PDB file of C-alpha atoms in Angstrom:
ATOM      1  CA  MET X  10     -16.792   1.651   0.111  1.00 61.00           C
ATOM      2  CA  SER X  11     -13.937  -0.694   0.993  1.00 87.00           C
ATOM      3  CA  ILE X  12     -12.185   1.577   3.639  1.00 95.00           C
ATOM      4  CA  SER X  13     -13.952   3.960   6.028  1.00 96.00           C
ATOM      5  CA  VAL X  14     -11.821   5.993   8.577  1.00 97.00           C
ATOM      6  CA  LYS X  15     -13.400   8.102  11.258  1.00 97.00           C
ATOM      7  CA  ASN X  16     -11.467  10.506  13.629  1.00 97.00           C
ATOM      8  CA  LEU X  17      -8.566   8.087  13.672  1.00 97.00           C
ATOM      9  CA  SER X  18      -5.656   9.140  15.947  1.00 97.00           C
ATOM     10  CA  LYS X  19      -2.352   7.895  17.242  1.00 97.00           C
ATOM     11  CA  HIS X  20      -0.486   9.801  19.994  1.00 95.00           C
ATOM     12  CA  TYR X  21       2.958   9.074  21.599  1.00 93.00           C
ATOM     13  CA  ASP X  22       2.769  11.088  24.823  1.00 89.00           C
ATOM     14  CA  GLN X  23       2.268  14.596  23.898  1.00 87.00           C
ATOM     15  CA  GLN X  24       3.171  13.957  20.144  1.00 91.00           C
ATOM     16  CA  LYS X  25       0.099  13.542  17.785  1.00 94.00           C
ATOM     17  CA  ALA X  26       1.490  11.351  14.964  1.00 95.00           C
ATOM     18  CA  VAL X  27      -1.936  11.088  13.406  1.00 96.00           C
ATOM     19  CA  ASP X  28      -4.470  13.678  14.614  1.00 96.00           C
ATOM     20  CA  SER X  29      -8.268  12.885  14.246  1.00 96.00           C
ATOM     21  CA  ILE X  30      -8.351  12.029  10.442  1.00 97.00           C
ATOM     22  CA  SER X  31     -11.346  10.714   8.434  1.00 97.00           C
ATOM     23  CA  PHE X  32     -11.559   9.590   4.823  1.00 97.00           C
ATOM     24  CA  GLU X  33     -12.892   6.860   2.558  1.00 95.00           C
ATOM     25  CA  ALA X  34     -11.349   4.763  -0.229  1.00 95.00           C
ATOM     26  CA  HIS X  35     -13.559   3.103  -2.802  1.00 93.00           C
ATOM     27  CA  PRO X  36     -13.253   0.033  -5.088  1.00 93.00           C
ATOM     28  CA  GLY X  37     -11.839   0.571  -8.624  1.00 94.00           C
ATOM     29  CA  ARG X  38      -9.913   3.807  -7.494  1.00 94.00           C
ATOM     30  CA  ILE X  39      -6.321   4.237  -6.512  1.00 96.00           C
ATOM     31  CA  LEU X  40      -5.858   6.618  -3.675  1.00 97.00           C
ATOM     32  CA  GLY X  41      -2.546   8.417  -3.338  1.00 95.00           C
ATOM     33  CA  PHE X  42      -1.570   9.079   0.178  1.00 94.00           C
ATOM     34  CA  LEU X  43       1.062  11.894   0.175  1.00 93.00           C
ATOM     35  CA  GLY X  44       2.902  13.757   2.830  1.00 92.00           C
ATOM     36  CA  PRO X  45       6.549  14.770   3.911  1.00 91.00           C
ATOM     37  CA  ASN X  46       8.557  12.645   6.241  1.00 87.00           C
ATOM     38  CA  GLY X  47       7.006  12.289   9.707  1.00 88.00           C
ATOM     39  CA  ALA X  48       3.668  13.414   8.440  1.00 91.00           C
ATOM     40  CA  GLY X  49       1.760  10.324   9.666  1.00 93.00           C
ATOM     41  CA  LYS X  50       1.488   8.313   6.429  1.00 91.00           C
ATOM     42  CA  SER X  51       3.102   5.101   7.475  1.00 90.00           C
ATOM     43  CA  THR X  52       1.437   5.292  10.995  1.00 93.00           C
ATOM     44  CA  THR X  53      -1.935   5.580   9.322  1.00 94.00           C
ATOM     45  CA  MET X  54      -1.140   2.528   7.102  1.00 92.00           C
ATOM     46  CA  ARG X  55      -0.072   0.520  10.150  1.00 92.00           C
ATOM     47  CA  MET X  56      -3.165   1.315  11.939  1.00 95.00           C
ATOM     48  CA  LEU X  57      -5.340   0.260   8.920  1.00 94.00           C
ATOM     49  CA  THR X  58      -3.524  -3.066   8.632  1.00 92.00           C
ATOM     50  CA  GLY X  59      -3.742  -3.877  12.356  1.00 90.00           C
ATOM     51  CA  TYR X  60       0.028  -3.579  13.097  1.00 89.00           C
ATOM     52  CA  LEU X  61      -0.578  -0.558  15.381  1.00 93.00           C
ATOM     53  CA  MET X  62      -3.432   0.074  17.779  1.00 94.00           C
ATOM     54  CA  PRO X  63      -5.106   3.504  17.349  1.00 96.00           C
ATOM     55  CA  THR X  64      -5.233   5.825  20.372  1.00 96.00           C
ATOM     56  CA  SER X  65      -8.672   6.749  19.364  1.00 95.00           C
ATOM     57  CA  GLY X  66     -11.129   6.788  16.486  1.00 96.00           C
ATOM     58  CA  ASN X  67     -12.230   3.893  14.167  1.00 94.00           C
ATOM     59  CA  ALA X  68     -11.747   2.384  10.811  1.00 95.00           C
ATOM     60  CA  GLU X  69     -13.563  -0.385   8.740  1.00 95.00           C
ATOM     61  CA  VAL X  70     -11.950  -2.465   5.911  1.00 95.00           C
ATOM     62  CA  SER X  71     -14.535  -4.162   3.784  1.00 93.00           C
ATOM     63  CA  ASN X  72     -17.053  -3.663   6.514  1.00 92.00           C
ATOM     64  CA  GLN X  73     -14.893  -5.435   9.114  1.00 94.00           C
ATOM     65  CA  ASN X  74     -13.735  -3.149  12.122  1.00 94.00           C
ATOM     66  CA  ILE X  75     -10.023  -3.085  12.419  1.00 93.00           C
ATOM     67  CA  ILE X  76     -10.244  -2.986  16.320  1.00 92.00           C
ATOM     68  CA  SER X  77     -13.045  -5.355  17.146  1.00 92.00           C
ATOM     69  CA  GLN X  78     -12.644  -7.686  14.161  1.00 93.00           C
ATOM     70  CA  PRO X  79      -9.045  -7.604  13.368  1.00 91.00           C
ATOM     71  CA  ILE X  80      -8.501 -11.113  12.053  1.00 91.00           C
ATOM     72  CA  GLU X  81     -11.504 -10.717   9.750  1.00 92.00           C
ATOM     73  CA  ALA X  82     -10.332  -7.225   8.467  1.00 93.00           C
ATOM     74  CA  LYS X  83      -6.890  -8.588   7.771  1.00 91.00           C
ATOM     75  CA  LYS X  84      -8.265 -11.325   5.453  1.00 91.00           C
ATOM     76  CA  HIS X  85      -9.357  -8.502   3.132  1.00 93.00           C
ATOM     77  CA  ILE X  86      -6.017  -6.601   3.139  1.00 95.00           C
ATOM     78  CA  GLY X  87      -2.850  -7.096   1.119  1.00 95.00           C
ATOM     79  CA  TYR X  88      -0.002  -5.130   2.727  1.00 94.00           C
ATOM     80  CA  LEU X  89       3.366  -3.985   1.282  1.00 92.00           C
ATOM     81  CA  PRO X  90       5.221  -2.086   4.058  1.00 88.00           C
ATOM     82  CA  GLU X  91       8.097   0.301   3.100  1.00 80.00           C
ATOM     83  CA  ASN X  92      10.809  -2.053   4.329  1.00 79.00           C
ATOM     84  CA  THR X  93       9.410  -5.337   3.110  1.00 81.00           C
ATOM     85  CA  PRO X  94      10.099  -8.121   5.735  1.00 83.00           C
ATOM     86  CA  LEU X  95      11.230 -11.113   3.873  1.00 93.00           C
ATOM     87  CA  TYR X  96      12.935 -14.421   4.869  1.00 95.00           C
ATOM     88  CA  THR X  97      16.093 -14.119   2.922  1.00 94.00           C
ATOM     89  CA  GLU X  98      17.124 -17.725   3.513  1.00 96.00           C
ATOM     90  CA  MET X  99      13.970 -18.985   1.824  1.00 97.00           C
ATOM     91  CA  TYR X 100      13.570 -19.571  -1.902  1.00 97.00           C
ATOM     92  CA  VAL X 101      11.101 -17.368  -3.726  1.00 97.00           C
ATOM     93  CA  LYS X 102       8.474 -20.132  -4.311  1.00 97.00           C
ATOM     94  CA  GLU X 103       9.017 -21.633  -0.979  1.00 97.00           C
ATOM     95  CA  PHE X 104       8.267 -18.268   0.732  1.00 97.00           C
ATOM     96  CA  LEU X 105       5.213 -17.653  -1.387  1.00 97.00           C
ATOM     97  CA  ARG X 106       3.917 -21.136  -0.621  1.00 97.00           C
ATOM     98  CA  PHE X 107       4.576 -20.341   3.099  1.00 96.00           C
ATOM     99  CA  VAL X 108       2.535 -17.116   2.903  1.00 95.00           C
ATOM    100  CA  GLY X 109      -0.329 -18.894   1.017  1.00 95.00           C
ATOM    101  CA  GLU X 110      -0.343 -21.550   3.614  1.00 95.00           C
ATOM    102  CA  THR X 111      -0.891 -18.931   6.361  1.00 92.00           C
ATOM    103  CA  TYR X 112      -4.086 -17.827   4.375  1.00 92.00           C
ATOM    104  CA  LYS X 113      -5.113 -21.531   4.066  1.00 92.00           C
ATOM    105  CA  LEU X 114      -5.422 -21.097   0.286  1.00 93.00           C
ATOM    106  CA  ASN X 115      -6.508 -23.917  -1.909  1.00 91.00           C
ATOM    107  CA  ASN X 116      -4.496 -24.833  -5.022  1.00 92.00           C
ATOM    108  CA  ILE X 117      -1.466 -23.066  -3.524  1.00 95.00           C
ATOM    109  CA  ALA X 118       1.027 -24.150  -6.187  1.00 95.00           C
ATOM    110  CA  ASN X 119      -1.310 -22.740  -9.035  1.00 96.00           C
ATOM    111  CA  ARG X 120      -1.632 -19.446  -7.202  1.00 97.00           C
ATOM    112  CA  VAL X 121       2.143 -19.230  -6.485  1.00 97.00           C
ATOM    113  CA  ASN X 122       2.700 -19.651 -10.179  1.00 96.00           C
ATOM    114  CA  GLU X 123       0.162 -17.090 -11.110  1.00 95.00           C
ATOM    115  CA  VAL X 124       1.554 -14.347  -8.782  1.00 95.00           C
ATOM    116  CA  ILE X 125       5.121 -15.025  -9.822  1.00 96.00           C
ATOM    117  CA  LYS X 126       4.105 -14.491 -13.492  1.00 93.00           C
ATOM    118  CA  LEU X 127       1.951 -11.421 -12.602  1.00 89.00           C
ATOM    119  CA  VAL X 128       4.769  -9.628 -10.758  1.00 89.00           C
ATOM    120  CA  GLY X 129       7.597 -10.594 -13.256  1.00 88.00           C
ATOM    121  CA  LEU X 130       9.380 -12.909 -11.027  1.00 93.00           C
ATOM    122  CA  THR X 131       9.625 -15.851 -13.585  1.00 94.00           C
ATOM    123  CA  PRO X 132      13.379 -15.430 -14.285  1.00 94.00           C
ATOM    124  CA  GLU X 133      14.244 -15.296 -10.462  1.00 95.00           C
ATOM    125  CA  GLN X 134      11.640 -17.766  -9.014  1.00 94.00           C
ATOM    126  CA  HIS X 135      14.091 -20.498  -8.213  1.00 95.00           C
ATOM    127  CA  LYS X 136      16.538 -18.291  -6.284  1.00 97.00           C
ATOM    128  CA  LYS X 137      17.037 -17.710  -2.609  1.00 97.00           C
ATOM    129  CA  ILE X 138      15.430 -14.300  -1.661  1.00 97.00           C
ATOM    130  CA  GLY X 139      18.782 -13.044  -0.315  1.00 96.00           C
ATOM    131  CA  MET X 140      20.402 -13.440  -3.751  1.00 96.00           C
ATOM    132  CA  LEU X 141      17.841 -11.043  -5.376  1.00 94.00           C
ATOM    133  CA  SER X 142      18.470  -7.354  -6.148  1.00 87.00           C
ATOM    134  CA  LYS X 143      16.293  -4.852  -4.202  1.00 84.00           C
ATOM    135  CA  GLY X 144      13.933  -4.413  -7.180  1.00 83.00           C
ATOM    136  CA  TYR X 145      13.123  -8.085  -7.409  1.00 89.00           C
ATOM    137  CA  ARG X 146      12.751  -8.280  -3.528  1.00 90.00           C
ATOM    138  CA  GLN X 147      10.161  -5.573  -3.952  1.00 87.00           C
ATOM    139  CA  ARG X 148       8.386  -7.838  -6.446  1.00 89.00           C
ATOM    140  CA  VAL X 149       8.462 -10.597  -3.942  1.00 94.00           C
ATOM    141  CA  GLY X 150       6.910  -8.334  -1.375  1.00 93.00           C
ATOM    142  CA  LEU X 151       4.250  -7.223  -3.833  1.00 91.00           C
ATOM    143  CA  ALA X 152       3.558 -10.928  -4.679  1.00 94.00           C
ATOM    144  CA  GLN X 153       3.007 -11.764  -0.932  1.00 95.00           C
ATOM    145  CA  ALA X 154       0.550  -8.886  -0.668  1.00 95.00           C
ATOM    146  CA  ILE X 155      -1.646 -10.091  -3.494  1.00 95.00           C
ATOM    147  CA  ILE X 156      -1.445 -13.936  -3.203  1.00 96.00           C
ATOM    148  CA  HIS X 157      -4.665 -14.215  -1.255  1.00 95.00           C
ATOM    149  CA  ASN X 158      -6.410 -11.974  -3.857  1.00 94.00           C
ATOM    150  CA  PRO X 159      -7.476  -9.380  -1.219  1.00 95.00           C
ATOM    151  CA  ASP X 160     -10.126  -6.656  -1.748  1.00 93.00           C
ATOM    152  CA  VAL X 161      -7.789  -3.888  -0.420  1.00 96.00           C
ATOM    153  CA  LEU X 162      -4.261  -3.292  -1.134  1.00 95.00           C
ATOM    154  CA  ILE X 163      -2.122  -0.989   1.044  1.00 95.00           C
ATOM    155  CA  LEU X 164       1.254  -0.270  -0.531  1.00 94.00           C
ATOM    156  CA  ASP X 165       3.812   1.859   1.266  1.00 90.00           C
ATOM    157  CA  GLU X 166       6.417   3.050  -1.328  1.00 86.00           C
ATOM    158  CA  PRO X 167       5.972   0.187  -3.571  1.00 87.00           C
ATOM    159  CA  THR X 168       8.345   1.230  -6.229  1.00 83.00           C
ATOM    160  CA  SER X 169      11.248   2.059  -3.907  1.00 75.00           C
ATOM    161  CA  GLY X 170      14.619   0.957  -5.288  1.00 71.00           C
ATOM    162  CA  LEU X 171      13.252  -0.043  -8.848  1.00 78.00           C
ATOM    163  CA  ASP X 172      15.189   0.832 -11.908  1.00 80.00           C
ATOM    164  CA  PRO X 173      13.278   2.707 -14.671  1.00 83.00           C
ATOM    165  CA  ASN X 174      12.149  -0.365 -16.545  1.00 80.00           C
ATOM    166  CA  GLN X 175      10.967  -1.981 -13.398  1.00 79.00           C
ATOM    167  CA  LEU X 176       9.044   1.200 -12.383  1.00 83.00           C
ATOM    168  CA  VAL X 177       7.072   1.122 -15.581  1.00 85.00           C
ATOM    169  CA  ASP X 178       6.221  -2.603 -15.004  1.00 83.00           C
ATOM    170  CA  ILE X 179       5.123  -2.232 -11.528  1.00 84.00           C
ATOM    171  CA  ARG X 180       3.128   0.948 -12.068  1.00 88.00           C
ATOM    172  CA  ALA X 181       1.286  -0.824 -14.785  1.00 88.00           C
ATOM    173  CA  LEU X 182       0.594  -3.689 -12.553  1.00 86.00           C
ATOM    174  CA  ILE X 183      -0.713  -1.396  -9.793  1.00 90.00           C
ATOM    175  CA  LYS X 184      -2.905   0.310 -12.223  1.00 91.00           C
ATOM    176  CA  GLU X 185      -4.300  -3.020 -13.490  1.00 89.00           C
ATOM    177  CA  LEU X 186      -4.968  -4.302  -9.876  1.00 88.00           C
ATOM    178  CA  GLY X 187      -6.762  -1.004  -9.092  1.00 91.00           C
ATOM    179  CA  LYS X 188      -9.401  -1.592 -11.619  1.00 91.00           C
ATOM    180  CA  ASN X 189     -11.205  -4.100  -9.257  1.00 88.00           C
ATOM    181  CA  LYS X 190      -9.512  -3.535  -5.930  1.00 93.00           C
ATOM    182  CA  THR X 191      -9.320  -0.604  -3.561  1.00 95.00           C
ATOM    183  CA  VAL X 192      -5.668   0.571  -3.499  1.00 96.00           C
ATOM    184  CA  ILE X 193      -3.846   2.992  -1.256  1.00 96.00           C
ATOM    185  CA  ILE X 194      -0.447   3.901  -2.309  1.00 95.00           C
ATOM    186  CA  SER X 195       1.983   5.954  -0.298  1.00 91.00           C
ATOM    187  CA  THR X 196       4.917   7.411  -2.308  1.00 84.00           C
ATOM    188  CA  HIS X 197       7.078  10.508  -2.577  1.00 80.00           C
ATOM    189  CA  ILE X 198       7.164  10.326  -6.457  1.00 83.00           C
ATOM    190  CA  MET X 199       4.680  13.016  -7.692  1.00 86.00           C
ATOM    191  CA  GLN X 200       5.052  11.694 -11.270  1.00 84.00           C
ATOM    192  CA  GLU X 201       3.891   8.175  -9.960  1.00 86.00           C
ATOM    193  CA  VAL X 202       0.798   9.814  -8.312  1.00 90.00           C
ATOM    194  CA  GLU X 203      -0.059  11.624 -11.477  1.00 89.00           C
ATOM    195  CA  ALA X 204       0.442   8.396 -13.623  1.00 88.00           C
ATOM    196  CA  ILE X 205      -1.670   5.972 -11.480  1.00 92.00           C
ATOM    197  CA  CYS X 206      -3.787   7.668  -8.889  1.00 94.00           C
ATOM    198  CA  ASP X 207      -7.460   8.678  -9.144  1.00 95.00           C
ATOM    199  CA  ASP X 208      -7.790  10.345  -5.741  1.00 96.00           C
ATOM    200  CA  ILE X 209      -5.434  12.209  -3.488  1.00 95.00           C
ATOM    201  CA  ILE X 210      -5.012  12.731   0.265  1.00 96.00           C
ATOM    202  CA  ILE X 211      -2.324  15.057   1.513  1.00 95.00           C
ATOM    203  CA  ILE X 212      -1.377  14.760   5.172  1.00 95.00           C
ATOM    204  CA  ASN X 213       0.747  17.128   7.017  1.00 95.00           C
ATOM    205  CA  LYS X 214       1.775  17.033  10.810  1.00 94.00           C
ATOM    206  CA  GLY X 215      -0.936  14.318  11.547  1.00 96.00           C
ATOM    207  CA  LYS X 216      -3.762  16.158   9.758  1.00 96.00           C
ATOM    208  CA  ILE X 217      -5.406  15.754   6.336  1.00 97.00           C
ATOM    209  CA  VAL X 218      -4.865  19.101   4.460  1.00 95.00           C
ATOM    210  CA  ALA X 219      -6.314  17.987   1.168  1.00 95.00           C
ATOM    211  CA  ASN X 220      -8.769  15.086   0.033  1.00 96.00           C
ATOM    212  CA  ASP X 221     -10.064  15.081  -3.482  1.00 95.00           C
ATOM    213  CA  SER X 222      -9.762  13.617  -6.957  1.00 95.00           C
ATOM    214  CA  LEU X 223      -6.536  14.342  -8.810  1.00 92.00           C
ATOM    215  CA  LYS X 224      -8.493  16.467 -11.236  1.00 92.00           C
ATOM    216  CA  GLY X 225     -10.513  18.259  -8.383  1.00 94.00           C
ATOM    217  CA  ILE X 226      -7.359  18.993  -6.332  1.00 93.00           C
ATOM    218  CA  LYS X 227      -5.655  20.591  -9.413  1.00 91.00           C
ATOM    219  CA  LYS X 228      -8.819  22.595 -10.196  1.00 91.00           C
ATOM    220  CA  ALA X 229      -9.182  23.893  -6.542  1.00 91.00           C
ATOM    221  CA  TYR X 230      -5.702  25.206  -6.451  1.00 88.00           C
ATOM    222  CA  HIS X 231      -5.648  26.321 -10.054  1.00 86.00           C
ATOM    223  CA  GLN X 232      -2.400  24.470 -10.582  1.00 80.00           C
ATOM    224  CA  ASP X 233      -1.404  21.864 -13.245  1.00 77.00           C
ATOM    225  CA  SER X 234       1.504  20.761 -11.009  1.00 86.00           C
ATOM    226  CA  LEU X 235       0.649  18.363  -8.202  1.00 91.00           C
ATOM    227  CA  GLU X 236       4.135  19.095  -6.809  1.00 90.00           C
ATOM    228  CA  GLU X 237       3.442  22.862  -6.509  1.00 91.00           C
ATOM    229  CA  ILE X 238       0.164  22.121  -4.605  1.00 92.00           C
ATOM    230  CA  PHE X 239       2.104  19.622  -2.280  1.00 92.00           C
ATOM    231  CA  ARG X 240       4.752  22.231  -1.463  1.00 91.00           C
ATOM    232  CA  LYS X 241       1.979  24.887  -0.755  1.00 91.00           C
ATOM    233  CA  LEU X 242       0.088  22.651   1.628  1.00 92.00           C
ATOM    234  CA  THR X 243       3.185  21.082   3.382  1.00 91.00           C
ATOM    235  CA  ALA X 244       5.315  24.162   3.681  1.00 84.00           C
TER     236      ALA X 244
END
């Protein structure tokens, strides 16, 4: 498995943002991580990517411990946070070269051109990031997440702000990337989950309330609608 989480918790004083959760994510499968606002989704992703230290518990990414081997673990992760931090005064290619250099990539120019084409940034590649629409900025964020060809992709609301045509393109790209990577995607869009996810975790009030394949969870709750299951488990 690429991700193994065991009894992972994050507490803020008496508030349990994430309360002793355990799960696994596997190569070649896309895991949809669902929950209402404040359920603990983003907190979990920040712990997995090393941006937030857990209160207790443990997690491994590609057999690297996120607490004792954080640098090695991060080499295997591509991360797209919900509000993608970008240097808006930099040009698209300049920014991606900068990210590539932080990973000490070889043939950076070739890799930058590859990811620009892959995420559909070709028409905008010579612009400053600050001049781009929200949808194209999201593509820049996705490009920086995959530039080092990581084993694991953690994507927090990756299609936020995209128009309908861009939605189709980015979902198709995520589906393609998921064929040989481990992908965790957090989203509020149930249609998106049903379109691209193989496995589902639903978290509510810091605890996992469902963890199964998409088919398995529908069968368990005798529902064709994931949205109805979500409402029932997070009410």
